[in-house]
Amino acid sequence: GEDVEQSLFLSVREGDSSVINCTYTDSSSTYLYWYKQEPGAGLQLLTYIFSNMDMKQDQRLTVLLNKKDKHLSLRIADTQTGDSAIYFCAESSNRGSSNTGKLIFGQGTTLQVKP
Amino acid sequence: SAVISQKPSRDICQRGTSLTIQCQVDSQVTMMFWYRQQPGQSLTLIATANQGSEATYESGFVIDKFPISRPNLTFSTLTVSNMSPEDSSIYLCSVEDPGSGYTFGSGTRLTVV
């Protein structure tokens, strides 16, 4: 079946790098996503990676994908207090040849950034 | 990317009543998705709404409890019927944004008392 798992909590100091890890089970997933949820807010898409890529960098964010191990990570460089939030990884459940389908979410990792 | 307007942003409702949540998208989309996020939990897909056909519900969700309308390609509603405290959650709509993933509405925080 489809399953996505994350560690529940990560605490870092301001200025350090944060690495949030995620494992998934559906090897047919085409895209994998990282979303950020701040308290009382909806979900903000941070970045996503196509399954034939190993790495994607976008400013302070670096996504690494190990398809063999079904492991995804999000690295936030120079973490700021404003990065404190819940981070969800998600995989897309394929339907036929289209990527249109539901997202399977992990439980979310709460990132706490200490000044 | 698509912009979704979702309302209400929050509501407190009496048990046994119903609440209808609306999502308006600023562009035409084929599918809209409705998710539930129970307190402290992750997101679970309730159903997928296509224009002109009945919504497709995920296991554990039924049309009588969560009726969905999709009258056109930019709008959808989700109704939470005959509410109980267990329905207290955040409800979110989502659309696929070609080339940029899935965009979510800001969510409706529902408290049932």
XYZ file of N, CA and C in Angstrom:
684
model
N 0.818 -1.198 0.000
C 0.000 0.000 0.000
C 0.851 1.245 0.000
N 0.177 2.381 0.006
C 0.895 3.641 -0.016
C 1.110 4.123 1.401
N 2.344 4.542 1.721
C 2.641 5.013 3.049
C 3.800 5.984 2.966
N 3.698 7.054 3.744
C 4.764 8.054 3.811
C 5.056 8.307 5.272
N 6.331 8.248 5.646
C 6.687 8.410 7.049
C 7.739 9.488 7.236
N 7.580 10.228 8.329
C 8.529 11.279 8.688
C 8.778 11.210 10.175
N 9.921 11.724 10.580
C 10.132 11.930 12.007
C 9.255 13.099 12.435
N 8.854 13.101 13.704
C 7.821 14.040 14.135
C 8.355 15.397 14.561
N 9.632 15.439 14.971
C 10.103 16.688 15.572
C 11.577 16.892 15.283
N 11.946 18.150 15.028
C 13.345 18.520 14.822
C 13.566 19.893 15.429
N 14.625 20.004 16.215
C 14.969 21.279 16.831
C 16.367 21.680 16.399
N 16.530 22.917 15.922
C 17.837 23.410 15.491
C 18.034 24.823 16.014
N 19.267 25.281 15.950
C 19.566 26.669 16.332
C 19.536 27.540 15.073
N 19.146 28.769 15.264
C 19.115 29.726 14.168
C 20.484 29.787 13.503
N 20.495 29.741 12.175
C 21.750 29.791 11.435
C 22.278 28.429 11.042
N 21.829 27.386 11.769
C 22.237 26.018 11.419
C 21.446 25.542 10.210
N 21.870 24.406 9.668
C 21.083 23.747 8.617
C 20.113 22.768 9.262
N 18.947 22.636 8.646
C 17.943 21.656 9.082
C 17.809 20.610 7.988
N 17.708 19.370 8.401
C 17.458 18.297 7.435
C 16.249 17.502 7.907
N 15.224 17.503 7.099
C 13.995 16.773 7.404
C 13.911 15.591 6.446
N 13.704 14.418 7.026
C 13.724 13.190 6.245
C 12.336 12.583 6.069
N 12.207 11.810 5.003
C 10.915 11.218 4.656
C 11.180 9.923 3.901
N 10.402 8.894 4.193
C 10.457 7.669 3.400
C 9.067 7.385 2.841
N 9.037 6.762 1.675
C 7.760 6.471 1.035
C 7.820 5.058 0.483
N 6.665 4.533 0.116
C 6.624 3.135 -0.312
C 6.216 2.959 -1.769
N 5.531 3.967 -2.341
C 4.996 3.786 -3.696
C 6.086 4.092 -4.724
N 6.674 3.065 -5.293
C 7.789 3.267 -6.228
C 7.321 3.872 -7.548
N 5.999 3.904 -7.774
C 5.514 4.474 -9.028
C 5.219 5.960 -8.920
N 5.466 6.546 -7.756
C 5.217 7.984 -7.592
C 6.033 8.770 -8.601
N 5.404 9.725 -9.239
C 6.089 10.528 -10.242
C 6.706 11.777 -9.638
N 5.987 12.396 -8.731
C 6.454 13.608 -8.076
C 6.421 13.424 -6.563
N 7.363 14.083 -5.904
C 7.369 14.133 -4.437
C 7.450 15.587 -4.025
N 6.713 15.926 -2.981
C 6.513 17.335 -2.633
C 6.910 17.608 -1.181
N 7.252 18.862 -0.954
C 7.420 19.360 0.415
C 6.499 20.563 0.607
N 5.677 20.480 1.658
C 4.776 21.564 2.002
C 5.117 22.079 3.392
N 4.820 23.361 3.600
C 5.037 24.006 4.903
C 3.686 24.475 5.429
N 3.443 24.222 6.713
C 2.213 24.686 7.342
C 2.568 25.449 8.603
N 2.288 26.738 8.585
C 2.502 27.558 9.774
C 1.244 27.494 10.641
N 1.371 27.804 11.929
C 0.220 27.691 12.829
C -1.003 28.444 12.322
N -2.136 27.762 12.266
C -3.389 28.386 11.848
C -3.487 28.693 10.376
N -2.550 28.201 9.581
C -2.543 28.525 8.158
C -2.745 27.267 7.321
N -2.957 27.478 6.014
C -3.072 26.364 5.086
C -1.708 25.834 4.700
N -1.663 25.079 3.630
C -0.409 24.478 3.188
C 0.222 25.315 2.085
N 1.520 25.545 2.238
C 2.279 26.285 1.236
C 3.234 25.320 0.555
N 3.130 25.209 -0.766
C 4.068 24.358 -1.489
C 5.447 24.996 -1.466
N 6.420 24.267 -0.932
C 7.790 24.773 -0.887
C 8.545 24.401 -2.153
N 8.510 23.130 -2.480
C 9.245 22.637 -3.626
C 8.759 21.239 -3.951
N 9.137 20.761 -5.129
C 8.815 19.392 -5.481
C 9.916 18.878 -6.393
N 9.978 17.558 -6.511
C 11.021 16.953 -7.328
C 10.410 15.856 -8.175
N 10.827 15.790 -9.407
C 10.387 14.732 -10.313
C 11.180 13.479 -9.975
N 10.567 12.325 -10.133
C 11.175 11.099 -9.638
C 12.427 10.672 -10.395
N 12.695 11.263 -11.569
C 13.920 10.889 -12.284
C 15.089 11.823 -11.947
N 14.884 12.687 -10.950
C 15.937 13.590 -10.495
C 16.505 13.089 -9.174
N 17.752 13.422 -8.915
C 18.392 13.087 -7.641
C 18.394 14.263 -6.688
N 18.431 15.462 -7.255
C 18.578 16.630 -6.415
C 17.919 17.826 -7.087
N 17.405 18.704 -6.229
C 16.880 19.957 -6.731
C 17.193 21.038 -5.714
N 17.722 22.160 -6.188
C 18.067 23.244 -5.276
C 17.277 24.483 -5.637
N 16.766 25.132 -4.611
C 15.986 26.347 -4.810
C 16.291 27.272 -3.646
N 17.207 28.199 -3.877
C 17.648 29.159 -2.858
C 18.129 28.406 -1.625
N 17.500 28.571 -0.468
C 18.006 27.906 0.744
C 17.571 26.452 0.849
N 16.744 25.995 -0.073
C 16.199 24.644 0.009
C 16.922 23.705 -0.951
N 17.262 22.522 -0.437
C 17.843 21.469 -1.266
C 17.064 20.191 -1.011
N 16.556 19.603 -2.076
C 15.845 18.332 -1.965
C 16.728 17.236 -2.539
N 16.890 16.165 -1.781
C 17.626 14.998 -2.245
C 16.670 13.818 -2.335
N 16.761 13.085 -3.424
C 15.905 11.923 -3.623
C 16.765 10.700 -3.896
N 16.598 9.680 -3.077
C 17.238 8.384 -3.279
C 16.120 7.413 -3.641
N 15.950 7.215 -4.934
C 14.811 6.431 -5.381
C 14.962 4.957 -5.014
N 16.194 4.494 -4.982
C 16.443 3.088 -4.642
C 15.968 2.798 -3.222
N 16.287 3.709 -2.304
C 15.899 3.529 -0.908
C 14.552 4.167 -0.593
N 13.932 4.821 -1.578
C 12.662 5.522 -1.387
C 12.791 6.505 -0.216
N 13.816 7.330 -0.288
C 14.113 8.289 0.766
C 14.216 9.680 0.167
N 13.543 10.593 0.809
C 13.495 11.988 0.381
C 13.925 12.859 1.544
N 14.712 13.885 1.276
C 15.078 14.804 2.360
C 14.959 16.244 1.891
N 14.720 17.103 2.870
C 14.667 18.551 2.623
C 15.688 19.202 3.523
N 16.635 19.899 2.929
C 17.634 20.615 3.702
C 17.348 22.105 3.590
N 17.277 22.758 4.747
C 17.084 24.204 4.796
C 18.381 24.794 5.315
N 19.046 25.568 4.475
C 20.299 26.200 4.890
C 20.001 27.471 5.678
N 20.909 27.795 6.614
C 20.792 29.046 7.383
C 19.364 29.202 7.921
N 18.941 28.218 8.710
C 17.569 28.193 9.212
C 17.270 29.422 10.059
N 16.112 30.014 9.817
C 15.676 31.212 10.536
C 14.474 30.885 11.426
N 14.208 31.770 12.389
C 13.054 31.527 13.271
C 11.760 31.489 12.471
N 11.710 32.215 11.363
C 10.521 32.192 10.509
C 10.311 30.876 9.792
N 11.293 29.997 9.865
C 11.146 28.668 9.267
C 10.435 27.704 10.210
N 10.192 28.124 11.442
C 9.491 27.261 12.392
C 8.083 26.983 11.876
N 7.775 25.716 11.681
C 6.498 25.313 11.101
C 6.443 23.794 11.093
N 5.365 23.258 10.554
C 5.270 21.818 10.297
C 5.552 21.593 8.811
N 6.422 20.642 8.516
C 6.791 20.339 7.139
C 6.254 18.960 6.772
N 5.496 18.921 5.685
C 4.915 17.662 5.226
C 5.578 17.236 3.921
N 5.984 15.987 3.841
C 6.321 15.458 2.529
C 5.098 14.723 2.005
N 4.997 14.637 0.692
C 3.849 13.995 0.072
C 4.275 13.385 -1.251
N 3.658 12.254 -1.572
C 3.901 11.641 -2.862
C 2.590 11.652 -3.640
N 2.731 11.720 -4.949
C 1.541 11.690 -5.787
C 1.233 10.244 -6.135
N -0.047 9.928 -6.072
C -0.503 8.596 -6.435
C -0.901 8.636 -7.899
N -0.172 7.916 -8.732
C -0.399 8.002 -10.171
C -1.720 7.389 -10.584
N -2.297 8.000 -11.611
C -3.453 7.397 -12.249
C -3.173 7.354 -13.739
N -2.938 6.178 -14.266
C -2.679 6.043 -15.687
C -1.434 6.805 -16.073
N -1.480 7.518 -17.151
C -0.310 8.233 -17.641
C -0.269 9.661 -17.123
N -1.287 10.062 -16.396
C -1.323 11.431 -15.896
C -0.845 11.474 -14.451
N -0.280 12.591 -14.075
C 0.111 12.757 -12.685
C -1.055 13.221 -11.833
N -2.209 13.419 -12.453
C -3.338 13.912 -11.687
C -3.833 12.820 -10.763
N -3.819 13.084 -9.509
C -4.256 12.084 -8.549
C -4.093 12.613 -7.157
N -4.366 11.755 -6.196
C -4.330 12.225 -4.824
C -2.894 12.277 -4.322
N -2.715 13.068 -3.284
C -1.440 13.136 -2.591
C -1.533 12.297 -1.324
N -0.477 11.568 -1.049
C -0.354 10.832 0.209
C 0.634 11.596 1.058
N 0.200 12.037 2.234
C 1.029 12.876 3.089
C 1.660 12.071 4.209
N 2.859 12.501 4.591
C 3.458 12.026 5.836
C 2.790 12.716 7.016
N 3.221 12.331 8.211
C 2.592 12.835 9.431
C 2.986 14.275 9.737
N 4.028 14.746 9.063
C 4.499 16.102 9.331
C 5.618 16.120 10.358
N 6.627 16.951 10.088
C 7.742 17.151 11.019
C 7.662 18.579 11.554
N 7.558 18.698 12.857
C 7.546 20.025 13.467
C 8.976 20.501 13.623
N 9.296 21.597 12.961
C 10.632 22.192 13.041
C 10.595 23.349 14.026
N 11.427 23.233 15.047
C 11.550 24.303 16.043
C 12.910 24.946 15.869
N 12.925 26.249 15.653
C 14.174 26.974 15.461
C 14.410 27.868 16.677
N 15.485 27.590 17.381
C 15.795 28.352 18.596
C 16.716 29.507 18.262
N 16.444 30.681 18.828
C 17.307 31.831 18.522
C 18.709 31.673 19.103
N 0.764 30.592 -10.552
C 0.063 29.429 -10.042
C -1.377 29.810 -9.664
N -2.233 28.787 -9.548
C -3.641 29.035 -9.247
C -3.792 29.665 -7.871
N -4.811 30.497 -7.739
C -5.135 31.098 -6.445
C -6.509 30.581 -6.038
N -6.591 30.054 -4.817
C -7.833 29.481 -4.321
C -8.358 30.339 -3.181
N -9.629 30.700 -3.287
C -10.291 31.412 -2.211
C -11.219 30.433 -1.507
N -10.965 30.185 -0.232
C -11.754 29.209 0.521
C -12.448 29.919 1.664
N -13.733 29.609 1.854
C -14.444 30.203 2.969
C -15.554 29.305 3.468
N -15.925 29.390 4.750
C -15.350 30.316 5.719
C -13.962 29.871 6.169
N -13.227 30.770 6.786
C -11.893 30.397 7.277
C -12.009 29.603 8.566
N -13.051 29.854 9.322
C -13.297 29.101 10.545
C -14.759 29.217 10.921
N -15.223 28.235 11.679
C -16.601 28.291 12.171
C -16.729 27.398 13.391
N -17.645 27.784 14.258
C -18.005 26.964 15.415
C -19.464 26.591 15.222
N -19.744 25.294 15.194
C -21.088 24.824 14.853
C -21.636 23.912 15.939
N -22.950 23.887 16.014
C -23.624 22.993 16.947
C -23.694 21.593 16.356
N -23.594 20.595 17.201
C -23.722 19.220 16.718
C -25.096 19.016 16.105
N -25.133 18.194 15.064
C -26.379 17.906 14.374
C -26.660 18.835 13.203
N -25.927 19.949 13.126
C -26.126 20.879 12.008
C -25.164 20.535 10.874
N -25.256 21.288 9.776
C -24.397 21.079 8.611
C -23.679 22.374 8.259
N -22.506 22.252 7.685
C -21.731 23.410 7.235
C -21.277 23.177 5.813
N -21.444 24.188 4.964
C -20.970 24.099 3.591
C -19.750 24.988 3.414
N -18.693 24.397 2.899
C -17.423 25.091 2.659
C -17.285 25.318 1.159
N -16.850 26.511 0.796
C -16.745 26.857 -0.620
C -15.301 27.079 -1.037
N -14.984 26.668 -2.253
C -13.668 26.977 -2.838
C -13.853 27.517 -4.231
N -13.263 28.678 -4.461
C -13.293 29.335 -5.762
C -11.867 29.432 -6.284
N -11.659 28.982 -7.524
C -10.325 29.015 -8.124
C -10.308 30.079 -9.213
N -9.156 30.734 -9.380
C -9.093 31.830 -10.350
C -8.811 31.342 -11.764
N -8.810 30.031 -11.977
C -8.640 29.476 -13.309
C -9.441 28.181 -13.406
N -9.671 27.723 -14.617
C -10.445 26.493 -14.796
C -9.568 25.279 -14.517
N -10.080 24.367 -13.739
C -9.336 23.154 -13.386
C -10.239 21.952 -13.561
N -9.658 20.852 -13.967
C -10.449 19.646 -14.193
C -10.889 19.021 -12.875
N -9.923 18.834 -11.996
C -10.226 18.151 -10.728
C -9.984 19.079 -9.544
N -10.850 18.952 -8.565
C -10.609 19.597 -7.274
C -10.633 18.515 -6.215
N -9.803 18.685 -5.201
C -9.641 17.682 -4.163
C -10.028 18.289 -2.818
N -10.664 17.477 -2.002
C -11.023 17.911 -0.650
C -10.307 17.021 0.370
N -9.605 17.682 1.318
C -8.844 16.973 2.339
C -9.371 17.334 3.732
N -9.118 16.439 4.665
C -9.394 16.701 6.079
C -8.088 16.566 6.860
N -7.878 17.478 7.792
C -6.726 17.407 8.684
C -7.252 17.448 10.112
N -7.301 16.292 10.736
C -7.757 16.226 12.118
C -6.680 16.797 13.035
N -7.080 17.236 14.233
C -6.125 17.922 15.128
C -4.839 17.137 15.327
N -3.720 17.772 15.057
C -2.418 17.155 15.248
C -2.094 16.056 14.255
N -2.883 15.919 13.218
C -2.694 14.823 12.260
C -2.280 15.346 10.884
N -2.037 14.404 10.018
C -1.709 14.756 8.642
C -2.993 14.950 7.831
N -2.842 15.147 6.546
C -3.991 15.358 5.678
C -4.440 14.043 5.077
N -5.750 13.868 5.009
C -6.345 12.687 4.398
C -7.323 13.134 3.320
N -7.218 12.530 2.151
C -8.113 12.884 1.056
C -9.519 12.363 1.342
N -10.507 13.264 1.221
C -11.904 12.870 1.378
C -12.454 12.389 0.042
N -12.292 13.240 -0.981
C -12.884 12.930 -2.283
C -12.269 13.797 -3.356
N -12.459 13.345 -4.588
C -12.034 14.084 -5.774
C -13.288 14.520 -6.522
N -13.353 15.789 -6.867
C -14.549 16.348 -7.507
C -14.268 16.720 -8.950
N -14.995 16.088 -9.866
C -14.921 16.427 -11.284
C -16.159 17.214 -11.659
N -16.007 18.128 -12.592
C -17.153 18.889 -13.059
C -18.053 17.994 -13.905
N -19.339 17.998 -13.581
C -20.295 17.263 -14.395
C -20.466 15.801 -14.019
N -19.800 15.357 -12.978
C -19.993 13.965 -12.557
C -19.951 13.891 -11.035
N -20.339 12.751 -10.520
C -20.313 12.586 -9.065
C -18.886 12.527 -8.551
N -18.701 13.001 -7.355
C -17.378 12.952 -6.751
C -16.981 11.507 -6.455
N -15.684 11.272 -6.445
C -15.143 9.960 -6.097
C -14.635 10.017 -4.669
N -15.198 9.178 -3.801
C -14.875 9.220 -2.376
C -13.827 8.171 -2.022
N -12.974 8.537 -1.073
C -11.973 7.613 -0.571
C -12.599 6.696 0.474
N -11.905 5.618 0.749
C -12.372 4.668 1.743
C -12.576 5.368 3.081
N -13.733 5.142 3.678
C -14.031 5.745 4.975
C -14.832 7.028 4.893
N -15.059 7.508 3.691
C -15.845 8.732 3.486
C -17.015 8.426 2.563
N -18.201 8.948 2.911
C -19.397 8.654 2.134
C -20.111 9.938 1.751
N -20.851 9.836 0.661
C -21.512 11.005 0.083
C -22.560 11.580 1.018
N -23.243 10.733 1.781
C -24.281 11.251 2.671
C -23.708 12.154 3.744
N -22.501 11.870 4.168
C -21.861 12.649 5.221
C -21.143 13.867 4.646
N -20.539 13.708 3.472
C -19.744 14.775 2.855
C -20.189 15.026 1.408
N -21.407 15.497 1.209
C -21.823 15.770 -0.169
C -20.988 16.887 -0.785
N -20.685 16.720 -2.056
C -19.834 17.661 -2.787
C -20.568 18.135 -4.028
N -20.448 19.414 -4.316
C -20.961 19.942 -5.584
C -19.809 20.472 -6.413
N -19.959 20.374 -7.735
C -18.927 20.886 -8.653
C -19.669 21.415 -9.881
N -20.302 22.577 -9.727
C -21.166 23.073 -10.801
C -20.413 23.575 -12.030
N -19.161 23.976 -11.866
C -18.375 24.457 -13.007
C -16.900 24.205 -12.741
N -16.065 24.659 -13.656
C -14.641 24.318 -13.586
C -13.850 25.191 -12.627
N -14.498 26.139 -11.959
C -13.761 27.024 -11.048
C -14.299 26.989 -9.624
N -15.271 26.154 -9.331
C -15.945 26.239 -8.038
C -16.349 24.859 -7.542
N -16.269 24.685 -6.213
C -16.731 23.446 -5.595
C -17.137 23.733 -4.157
N -18.064 22.940 -3.652
C -18.423 23.017 -2.241
C -18.352 21.633 -1.615
N -18.012 21.626 -0.335
C -18.031 20.424 0.492
C -18.952 20.719 1.661
N -19.911 19.850 1.908
C -20.788 19.996 3.065
C -20.436 18.933 4.090
N -20.291 19.337 5.331
C -20.118 18.398 6.438
C -21.485 18.300 7.108
N -22.100 17.134 7.005
C -23.497 16.976 7.413
C -23.626 16.369 8.796
N -24.714 16.722 9.468
C -25.043 16.116 10.756
C -23.788 16.014 11.631
N -23.212 17.156 11.908
C -21.890 17.194 12.531
C -21.879 16.693 13.968
N -20.758 16.100 14.319
C -20.481 15.687 15.694
C -19.104 16.250 16.065
N -18.760 16.253 17.347
C -17.439 16.787 17.730
C -16.273 16.116 16.999
N -16.459 14.868 16.585
C -15.386 14.158 15.873
C -15.107 14.764 14.501
N -16.004 15.583 13.996
C -15.801 16.254 12.712
C -14.953 17.511 12.847
N -14.616 17.887 14.060
C -13.765 19.069 14.267
C -12.409 18.827 13.610
N -12.100 19.613 12.628
C -10.898 19.425 11.813
C -10.662 20.685 10.999
N -9.555 20.671 10.271
C -9.351 21.657 9.217
C -9.693 20.964 7.896
N -10.497 21.612 7.082
C -10.864 21.076 5.783
C -10.211 21.950 4.712
N -9.558 21.319 3.753
C -8.830 22.061 2.731
C -9.214 21.565 1.339
N -9.327 22.487 0.413
C -9.490 22.106 -0.980
C -8.153 22.299 -1.695
N -8.013 21.614 -2.802
C -6.743 21.631 -3.522
C -7.010 21.438 -5.005
N -6.130 22.004 -5.820
C -6.184 21.783 -7.258
C -4.784 21.477 -7.752
N -4.715 20.778 -8.860
C -3.421 20.515 -9.458
C -3.027 21.706 -10.316
N -1.826 22.166 -10.103
C -1.295 23.306 -10.840
C -0.258 22.776 -11.811
N -0.576 22.632 -13.095
C 0.391 22.028 -14.023
C 1.747 22.712 -13.947
N 2.753 21.906 -13.732
C 4.108 22.444 -13.678
C 4.528 22.960 -12.319
N 3.623 23.002 -11.377
C 4.015 23.537 -10.061
C 3.316 22.832 -8.914
N 2.924 21.617 -9.101
C 2.403 20.855 -7.979
C 0.950 21.134 -7.672
N 0.571 20.857 -6.449
C -0.808 21.018 -6.007
C -0.893 22.233 -5.099
N -1.861 23.092 -5.380
C -2.079 24.295 -4.585
C -3.252 24.055 -3.664
N -3.141 24.571 -2.433
C -4.182 24.380 -1.427
C -4.835 25.705 -1.066
N -6.116 25.620 -0.716
C -6.776 26.755 -0.110
C -6.247 26.965 1.295
N -6.653 28.060 1.905
C -6.141 28.410 3.232
C -6.780 27.583 4.335
N -7.802 26.797 3.997
C -8.384 25.899 4.988
C -9.561 26.498 5.742
N -10.426 25.611 6.200
C -11.561 25.980 7.056
C -11.402 25.235 8.364
N -11.220 25.986 9.436
C -11.060 25.370 10.760
C -12.436 25.225 11.393
N -12.898 23.998 11.511
C -14.240 23.708 12.021
C -14.161 23.154 13.431
N -14.942 23.761 14.319
C -15.086 23.250 15.682
C -16.554 22.931 15.895
N -16.844 21.703 16.310
C -18.217 21.278 16.565
C -18.408 21.124 18.062
N -19.412 21.830 18.586
C -19.630 21.802 20.045
C -20.968 21.161 20.384
